[in-house]
Coordinates of C-alpha atoms in Angstrom, one line a residue:
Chain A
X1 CA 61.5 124.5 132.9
X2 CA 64.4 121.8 132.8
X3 CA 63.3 118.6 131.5
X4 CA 64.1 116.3 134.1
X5 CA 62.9 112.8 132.8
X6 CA 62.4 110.0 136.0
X7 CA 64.6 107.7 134.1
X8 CA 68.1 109.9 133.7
X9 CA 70.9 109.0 136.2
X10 CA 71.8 112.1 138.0
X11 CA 75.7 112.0 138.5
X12 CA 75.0 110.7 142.1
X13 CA 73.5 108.0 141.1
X14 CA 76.6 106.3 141.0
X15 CA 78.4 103.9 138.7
X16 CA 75.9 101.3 138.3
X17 CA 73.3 103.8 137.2
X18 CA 75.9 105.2 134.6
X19 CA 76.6 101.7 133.7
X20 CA 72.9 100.8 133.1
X21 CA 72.6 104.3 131.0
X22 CA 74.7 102.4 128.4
X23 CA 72.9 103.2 125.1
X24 CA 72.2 100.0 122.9
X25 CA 74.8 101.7 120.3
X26 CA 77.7 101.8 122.6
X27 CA 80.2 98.5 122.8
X28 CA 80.5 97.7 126.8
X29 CA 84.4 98.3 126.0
X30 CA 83.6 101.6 124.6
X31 CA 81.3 102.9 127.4
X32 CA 84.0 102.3 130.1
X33 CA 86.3 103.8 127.7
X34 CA 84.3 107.0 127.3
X35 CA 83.2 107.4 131.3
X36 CA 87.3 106.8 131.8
X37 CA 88.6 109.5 129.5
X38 CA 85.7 112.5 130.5
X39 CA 87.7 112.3 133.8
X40 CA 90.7 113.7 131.3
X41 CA 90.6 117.3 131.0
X42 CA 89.4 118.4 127.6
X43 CA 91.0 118.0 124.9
X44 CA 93.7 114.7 126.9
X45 CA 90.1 112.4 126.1
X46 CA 89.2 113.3 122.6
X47 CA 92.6 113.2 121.4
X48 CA 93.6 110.1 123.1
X49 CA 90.2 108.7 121.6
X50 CA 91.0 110.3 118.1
X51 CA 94.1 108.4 118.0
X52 CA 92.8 105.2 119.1
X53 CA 90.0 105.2 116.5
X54 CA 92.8 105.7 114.3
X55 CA 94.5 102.6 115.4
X56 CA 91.3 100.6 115.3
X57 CA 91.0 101.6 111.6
X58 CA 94.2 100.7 110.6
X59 CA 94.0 97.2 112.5
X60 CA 90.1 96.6 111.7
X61 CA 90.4 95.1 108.0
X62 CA 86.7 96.4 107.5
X63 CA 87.6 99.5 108.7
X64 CA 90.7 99.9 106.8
X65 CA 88.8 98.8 103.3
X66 CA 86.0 101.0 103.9
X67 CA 88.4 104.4 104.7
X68 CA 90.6 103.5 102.4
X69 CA 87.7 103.2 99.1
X70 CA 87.0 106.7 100.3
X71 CA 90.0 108.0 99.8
X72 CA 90.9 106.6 97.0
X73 CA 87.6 108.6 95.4
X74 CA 89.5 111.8 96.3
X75 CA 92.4 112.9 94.2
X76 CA 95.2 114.7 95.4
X77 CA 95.1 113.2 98.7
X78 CA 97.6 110.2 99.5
X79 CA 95.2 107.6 100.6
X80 CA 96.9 106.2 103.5
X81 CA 97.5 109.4 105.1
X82 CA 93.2 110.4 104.3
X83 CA 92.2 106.9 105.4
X84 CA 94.0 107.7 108.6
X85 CA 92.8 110.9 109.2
X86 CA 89.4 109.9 108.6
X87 CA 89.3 107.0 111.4
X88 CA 91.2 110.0 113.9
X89 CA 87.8 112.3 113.0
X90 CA 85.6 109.5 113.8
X91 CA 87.4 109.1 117.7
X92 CA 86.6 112.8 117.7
X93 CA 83.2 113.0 115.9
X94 CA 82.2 110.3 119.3
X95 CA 84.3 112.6 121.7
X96 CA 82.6 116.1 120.5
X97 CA 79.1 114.2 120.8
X98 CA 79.7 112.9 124.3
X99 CA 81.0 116.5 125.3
X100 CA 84.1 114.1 126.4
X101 CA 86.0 116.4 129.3
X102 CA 83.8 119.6 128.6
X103 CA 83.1 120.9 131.7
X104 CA 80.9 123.6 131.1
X105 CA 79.5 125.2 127.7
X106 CA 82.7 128.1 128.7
X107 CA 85.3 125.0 127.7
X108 CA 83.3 125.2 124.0
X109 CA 83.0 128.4 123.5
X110 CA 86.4 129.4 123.6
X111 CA 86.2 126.8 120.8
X112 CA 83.9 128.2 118.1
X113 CA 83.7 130.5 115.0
X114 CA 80.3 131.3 113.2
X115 CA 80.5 132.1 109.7
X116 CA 77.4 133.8 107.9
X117 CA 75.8 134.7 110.8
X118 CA 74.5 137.5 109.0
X119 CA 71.9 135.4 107.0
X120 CA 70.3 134.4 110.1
X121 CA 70.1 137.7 111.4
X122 CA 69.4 140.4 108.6
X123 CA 66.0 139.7 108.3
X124 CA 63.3 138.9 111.1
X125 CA 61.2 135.8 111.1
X126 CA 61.2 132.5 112.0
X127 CA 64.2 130.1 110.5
X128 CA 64.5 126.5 109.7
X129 CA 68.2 125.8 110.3
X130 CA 69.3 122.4 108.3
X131 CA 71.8 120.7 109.8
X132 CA 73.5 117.4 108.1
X133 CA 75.6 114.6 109.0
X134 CA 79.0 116.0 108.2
X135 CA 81.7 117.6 110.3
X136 CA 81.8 117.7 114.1
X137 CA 78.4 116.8 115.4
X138 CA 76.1 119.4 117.9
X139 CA 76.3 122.7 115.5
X140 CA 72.9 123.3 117.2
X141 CA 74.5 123.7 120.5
X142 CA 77.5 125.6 119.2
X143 CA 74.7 128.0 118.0
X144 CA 73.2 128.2 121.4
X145 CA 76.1 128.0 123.5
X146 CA 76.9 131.3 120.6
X147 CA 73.9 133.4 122.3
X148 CA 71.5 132.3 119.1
X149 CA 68.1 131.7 120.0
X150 CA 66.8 128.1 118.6
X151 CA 65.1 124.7 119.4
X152 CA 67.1 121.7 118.9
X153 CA 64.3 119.1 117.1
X154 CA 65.9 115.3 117.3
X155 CA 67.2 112.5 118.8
X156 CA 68.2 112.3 122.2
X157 CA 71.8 113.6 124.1
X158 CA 73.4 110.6 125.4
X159 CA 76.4 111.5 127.1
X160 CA 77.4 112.0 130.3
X161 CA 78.4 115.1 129.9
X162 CA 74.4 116.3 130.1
X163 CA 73.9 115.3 132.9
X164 CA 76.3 118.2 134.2
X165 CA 74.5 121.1 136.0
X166 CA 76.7 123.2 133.6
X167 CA 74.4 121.9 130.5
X168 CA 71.4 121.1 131.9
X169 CA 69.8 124.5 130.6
X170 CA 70.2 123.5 127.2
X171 CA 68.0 120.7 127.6
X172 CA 65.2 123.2 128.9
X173 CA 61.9 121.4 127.1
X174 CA 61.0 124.7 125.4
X175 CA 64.3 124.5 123.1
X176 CA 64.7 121.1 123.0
X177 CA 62.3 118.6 121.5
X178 CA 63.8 114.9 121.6
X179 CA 61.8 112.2 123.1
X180 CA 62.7 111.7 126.8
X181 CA 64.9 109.0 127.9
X182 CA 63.3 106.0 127.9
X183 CA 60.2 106.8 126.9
X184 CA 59.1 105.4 123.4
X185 CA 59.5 106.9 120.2
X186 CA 56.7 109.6 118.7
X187 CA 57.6 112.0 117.0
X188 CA 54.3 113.9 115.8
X189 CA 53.5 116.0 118.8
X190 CA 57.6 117.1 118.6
X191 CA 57.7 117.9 115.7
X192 CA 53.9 119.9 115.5
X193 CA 55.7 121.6 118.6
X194 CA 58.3 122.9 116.6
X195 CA 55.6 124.0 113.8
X196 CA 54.5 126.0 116.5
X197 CA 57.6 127.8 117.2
X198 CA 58.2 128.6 113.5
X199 CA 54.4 130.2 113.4
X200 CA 55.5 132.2 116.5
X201 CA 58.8 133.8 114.9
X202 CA 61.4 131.1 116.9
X203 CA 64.1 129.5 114.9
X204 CA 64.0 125.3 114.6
X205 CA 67.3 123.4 114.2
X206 CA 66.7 120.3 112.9
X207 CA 69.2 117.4 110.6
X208 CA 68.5 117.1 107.1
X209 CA 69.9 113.9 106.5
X210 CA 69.4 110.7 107.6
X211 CA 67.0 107.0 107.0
X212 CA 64.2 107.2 106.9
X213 CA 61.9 108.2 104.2
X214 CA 63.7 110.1 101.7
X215 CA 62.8 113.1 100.0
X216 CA 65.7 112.7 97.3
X217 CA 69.0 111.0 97.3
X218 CA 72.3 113.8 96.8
X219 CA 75.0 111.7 95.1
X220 CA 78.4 111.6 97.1
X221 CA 81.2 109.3 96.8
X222 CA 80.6 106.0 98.6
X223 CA 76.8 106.6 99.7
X224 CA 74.3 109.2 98.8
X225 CA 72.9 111.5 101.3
X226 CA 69.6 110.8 101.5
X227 CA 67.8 113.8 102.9
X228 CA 63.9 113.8 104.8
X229 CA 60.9 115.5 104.3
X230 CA 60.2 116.5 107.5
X231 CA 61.8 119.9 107.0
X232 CA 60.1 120.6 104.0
X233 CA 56.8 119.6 105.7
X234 CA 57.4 122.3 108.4
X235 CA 58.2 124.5 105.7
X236 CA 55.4 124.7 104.1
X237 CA 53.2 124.6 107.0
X238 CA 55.1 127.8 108.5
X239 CA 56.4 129.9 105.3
X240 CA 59.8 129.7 107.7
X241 CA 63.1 130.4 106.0
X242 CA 65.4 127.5 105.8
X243 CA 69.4 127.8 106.3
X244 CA 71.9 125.2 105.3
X245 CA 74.1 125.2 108.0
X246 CA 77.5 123.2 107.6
X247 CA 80.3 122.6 110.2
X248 CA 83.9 122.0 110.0
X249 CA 86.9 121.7 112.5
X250 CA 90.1 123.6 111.5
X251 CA 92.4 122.0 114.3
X252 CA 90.5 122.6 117.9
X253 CA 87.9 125.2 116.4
X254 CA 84.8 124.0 115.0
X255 CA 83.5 126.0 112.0
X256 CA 79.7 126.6 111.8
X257 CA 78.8 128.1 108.5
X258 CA 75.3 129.6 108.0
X259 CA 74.4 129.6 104.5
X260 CA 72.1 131.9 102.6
X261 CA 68.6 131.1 102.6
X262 CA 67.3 128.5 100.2
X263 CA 65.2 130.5 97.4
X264 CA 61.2 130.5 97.9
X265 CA 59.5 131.1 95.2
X266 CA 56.1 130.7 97.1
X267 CA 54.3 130.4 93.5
X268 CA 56.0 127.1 91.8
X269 CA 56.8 124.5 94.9
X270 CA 57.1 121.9 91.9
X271 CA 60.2 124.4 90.5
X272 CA 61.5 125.8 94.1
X273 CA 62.2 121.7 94.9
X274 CA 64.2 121.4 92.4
X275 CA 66.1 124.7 93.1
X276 CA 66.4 123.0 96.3
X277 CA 67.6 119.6 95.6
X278 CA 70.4 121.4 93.1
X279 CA 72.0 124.2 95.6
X280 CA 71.5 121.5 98.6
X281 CA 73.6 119.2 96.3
X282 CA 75.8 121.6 95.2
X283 CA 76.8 122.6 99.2
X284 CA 77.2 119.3 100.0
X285 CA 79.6 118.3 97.0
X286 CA 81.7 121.3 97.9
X287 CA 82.2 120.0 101.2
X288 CA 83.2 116.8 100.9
X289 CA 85.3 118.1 98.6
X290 CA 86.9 120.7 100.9
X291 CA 86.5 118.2 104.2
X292 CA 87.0 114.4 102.8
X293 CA 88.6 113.8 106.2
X294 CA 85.2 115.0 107.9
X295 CA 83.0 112.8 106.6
X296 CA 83.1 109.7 107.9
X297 CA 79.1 109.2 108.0
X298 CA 79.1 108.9 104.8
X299 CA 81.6 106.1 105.2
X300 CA 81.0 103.8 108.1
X301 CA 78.2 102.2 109.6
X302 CA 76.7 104.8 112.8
X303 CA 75.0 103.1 114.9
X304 CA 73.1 106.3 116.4
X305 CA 70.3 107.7 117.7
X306 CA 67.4 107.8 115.5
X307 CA 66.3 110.9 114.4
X308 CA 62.7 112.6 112.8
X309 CA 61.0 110.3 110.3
X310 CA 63.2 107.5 111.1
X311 CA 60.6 105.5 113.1
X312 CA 59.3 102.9 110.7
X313 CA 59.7 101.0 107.4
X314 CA 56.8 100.8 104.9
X315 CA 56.3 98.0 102.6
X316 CA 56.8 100.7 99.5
X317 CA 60.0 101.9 100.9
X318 CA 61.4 98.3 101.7
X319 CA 60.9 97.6 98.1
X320 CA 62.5 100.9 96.9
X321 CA 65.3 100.3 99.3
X322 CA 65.9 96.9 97.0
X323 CA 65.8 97.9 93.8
X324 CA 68.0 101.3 94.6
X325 CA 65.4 103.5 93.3
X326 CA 65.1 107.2 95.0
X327 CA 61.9 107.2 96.9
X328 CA 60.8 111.1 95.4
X329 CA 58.1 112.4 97.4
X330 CA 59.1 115.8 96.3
Chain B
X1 CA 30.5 102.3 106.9
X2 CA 31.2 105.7 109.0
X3 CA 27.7 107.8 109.9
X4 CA 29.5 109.8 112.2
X5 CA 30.6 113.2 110.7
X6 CA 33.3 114.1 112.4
X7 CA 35.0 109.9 112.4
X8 CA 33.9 110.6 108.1
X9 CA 36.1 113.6 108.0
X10 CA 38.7 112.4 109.9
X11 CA 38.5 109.3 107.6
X12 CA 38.8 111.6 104.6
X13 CA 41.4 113.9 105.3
X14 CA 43.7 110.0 106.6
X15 CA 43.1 109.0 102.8
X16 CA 44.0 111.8 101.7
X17 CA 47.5 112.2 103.0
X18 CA 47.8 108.2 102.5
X19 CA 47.0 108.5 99.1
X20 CA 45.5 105.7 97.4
X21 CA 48.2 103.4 97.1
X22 CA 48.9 103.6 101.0
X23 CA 45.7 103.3 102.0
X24 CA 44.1 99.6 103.2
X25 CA 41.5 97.5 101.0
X26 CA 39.0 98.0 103.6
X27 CA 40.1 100.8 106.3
X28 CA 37.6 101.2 109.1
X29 CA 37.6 103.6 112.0
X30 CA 39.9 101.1 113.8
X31 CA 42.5 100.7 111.3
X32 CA 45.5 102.0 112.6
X33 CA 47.6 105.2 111.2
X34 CA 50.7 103.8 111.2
X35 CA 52.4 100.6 111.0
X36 CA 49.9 98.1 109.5
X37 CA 47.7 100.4 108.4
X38 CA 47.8 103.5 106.7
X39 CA 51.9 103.5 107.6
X40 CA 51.8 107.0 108.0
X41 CA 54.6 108.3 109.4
X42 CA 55.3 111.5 112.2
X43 CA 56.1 114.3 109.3
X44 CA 52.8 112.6 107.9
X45 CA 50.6 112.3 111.1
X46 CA 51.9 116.4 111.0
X47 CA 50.2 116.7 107.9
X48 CA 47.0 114.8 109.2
X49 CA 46.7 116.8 112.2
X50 CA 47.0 120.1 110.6
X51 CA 44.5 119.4 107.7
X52 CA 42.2 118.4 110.9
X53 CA 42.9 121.8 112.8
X54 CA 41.9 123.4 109.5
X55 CA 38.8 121.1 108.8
X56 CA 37.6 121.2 112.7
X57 CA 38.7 124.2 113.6
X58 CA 40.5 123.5 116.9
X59 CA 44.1 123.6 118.1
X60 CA 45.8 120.9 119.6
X61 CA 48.6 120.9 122.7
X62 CA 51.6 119.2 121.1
X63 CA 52.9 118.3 124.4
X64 CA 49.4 116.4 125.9
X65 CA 47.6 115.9 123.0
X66 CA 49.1 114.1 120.5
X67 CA 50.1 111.1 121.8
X68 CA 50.3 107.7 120.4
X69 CA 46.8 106.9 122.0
X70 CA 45.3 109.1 120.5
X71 CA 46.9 109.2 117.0
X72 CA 46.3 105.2 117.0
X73 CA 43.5 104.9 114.6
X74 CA 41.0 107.5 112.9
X75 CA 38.5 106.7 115.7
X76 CA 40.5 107.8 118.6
X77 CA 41.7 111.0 116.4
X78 CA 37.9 111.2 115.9
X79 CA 37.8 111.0 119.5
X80 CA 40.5 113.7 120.7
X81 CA 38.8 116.3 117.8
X82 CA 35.4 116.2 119.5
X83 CA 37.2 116.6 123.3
X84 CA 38.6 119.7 121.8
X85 CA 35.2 120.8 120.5
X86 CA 35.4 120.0 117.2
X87 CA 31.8 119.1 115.2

């Protein structure tokens, strides 16, 4: 069944029912921006976009400071030319999340390379696949779009592009679990959904990353990645294998790299965390290493939607978030 | 005071996941779970409702169930346990 909330403009709603779809996190400017460029065909709107966030962060001086900090943390690269690159990603990070000019999933797929598909598929059994906030956003849908079998478990598609008859099936309720459009945050019966698909054999995609409550911080230049529990939680409720999966874009193609399984132990969770925290640091180092100019999360300010575990503040973790210490739950 | 069973259960396996620190001076049935209360969060309402499907024996329909009527306080969790059979 397609999930066909009351409160999502249908393309024939007209312009004032796109207008009033405006999520909070979209500038006015930008909005009119966006619906004028997905008239482009893809990629004239993303890279008109790219260059225009490029511009922006060359003008903005917050910007500038910001992009240009981060690339001075990274060696070998001339920061001007980083910093620039960086803002560019950011107009496409915006573009690939709105589906900006993508048609139909066919536009994408031409678009897409899977690497290490092979650790999802050699052994049977239900999968936790751990996405983060770097690289080109939607691996989930690159996956599916792929012929890969998963729920999506987050935040909400806001784009126009969804709204397309094209994509509508991948917002079918039984592989996607995001709270409808406006309807009020609560997460608990999505996410004991998706427990329920794990204990039936079916593969959960969810983002690693994020506020929220922290599990434990993973030191990056600029800002630590603080990564959630709520993976961990499913985990352990399921026995599911879970698979670091990392994206890149190398020029028009995004990259989605499946990563071995994290080691269970099943005997020490105690010793298996920490095995965890170390090769989940260890990936995400190598990246930003690799992909500086991919990053730029870990850089500016998002203003996105918010995600599992991200719903309130206690008074514990408002004092932790003070002093700077890691809120270990682990 | 709780002389209900299955609101006393409820009430223990809430403290439980809250832990000690988390949990309220003086919780009652109507504290709430979250925000101003217990401040449990989803992943940790997960936990709550899980250790209940063990403790009651039932099974809950993520889609109908849980909402955030009924995951508002232990008594309303008390509540949605005993509609789904649970002694």
């Amino acid at each position: 069944m397609t999930r066909e909330p009351a409160s999502r403009p249908s393309e024939a709603a007209g312009l004032r029912a796109l207008w009033r779809a405006r999520p909070a996190h979209y500038s006015r400017a930008l909005w009119v921006l966006m619906l004028g460029l997905d008239i482009l065909p893809w990629p004239w709107g993303e890279d008109i976009l790219a260059r225009l966030f490029m511009a922006v962060g060359a003008v903005r001086a917050s910007r500038r400071r910001r992009a240009t900090a981060w690339a001075r943390a990274h060696p070998g690269y001339r920061p001007w030319r980083l910093a620039a690159a960086l803002s560019a990603f950011r107009g496409r990070w915006v573009a690939r999340s709105w589906l900006l000019g993508l048609r139909c999933p066919d536009d994408l797929r031409r678009h897409l390379v899977v690497r290490g598909e092979e650790h999802l598929t050699a052994m049977p059994g239900a999968a936790i696949l751990l996405g983060f906030h770097l690289g080109p956003p939607n691996a989930d849908l690159a996956l599916r779009i792929l012929g890969h079998r998963l729920t999506w478990l987050g935040g909400q598609r806001i784009s126009r592009g969804w709204w397309r008859e094209a994509w509508r099936p991948f917002l079918d309720s039984s592989q996607h679990l995001a709270p409808s459009w406006g309807e009020e945050r609560f997460w608990s019966g999505l996410v004991y959904r998706a427990r329920r698909i794990l204990l039936d054999g079916g593969n959960v995609f969810l983002m690693a990353d994020g506020a929220g409550r922290g599990m434990f911080r993973v030191s990056l230049p600029a800002r630590a990645a603080l990564i959630k529990p709520g993976w961990l939680v499913l985990h352990r409720h399921t026995g599911a294998r879970v698979l670091p999966v990392l994206t890149h874009l190398e020029g028009r193609t995004q990259v989605i790299t499946i990563h071995p399984p994290l080691p269970m132990s099943g005997s020490d969770p105690a010793g298996e965390g920490g095995a965890w925290r170390d090769t989940l640091t260890s990936l995400l180092k190598s990246y930003v290493r690799q992909f500086p100019e991919q990053c730029p999360a870990l850089v500016f300010s998002f203003r996105s939607r918010p995600d599992v575990g991200e719903e309130q503040e206690r008074p514990e973790r408002r004092a932790s978030a003070l002093t700077g210490e890691d809120a270990r739950t682990l | 005071m709780m002389d209900d069973s299955v609101l006393a259960r409820v009430h223990r396996v809430v403290v439980t996941t809250a832990g000690a620190t988390r949990t309220p001076p003086d919780p009652g049935p109507d504290t709430p779970l979250g925000e101003a209360g217990f401040w449990l969060d989803s992943v940790e309402l997960v936990e709550v409702i899980v250790a209940c499907e063990e403790e009651f024996g039932v099974t809950f329909d993520g889609e109908t169930d849980l909402t955030p009527e009924t995951l508002a306080t232990v008594r309303s969790l008390a509540a949605l346990i005993r509609s789904k059979g649970g002694q």
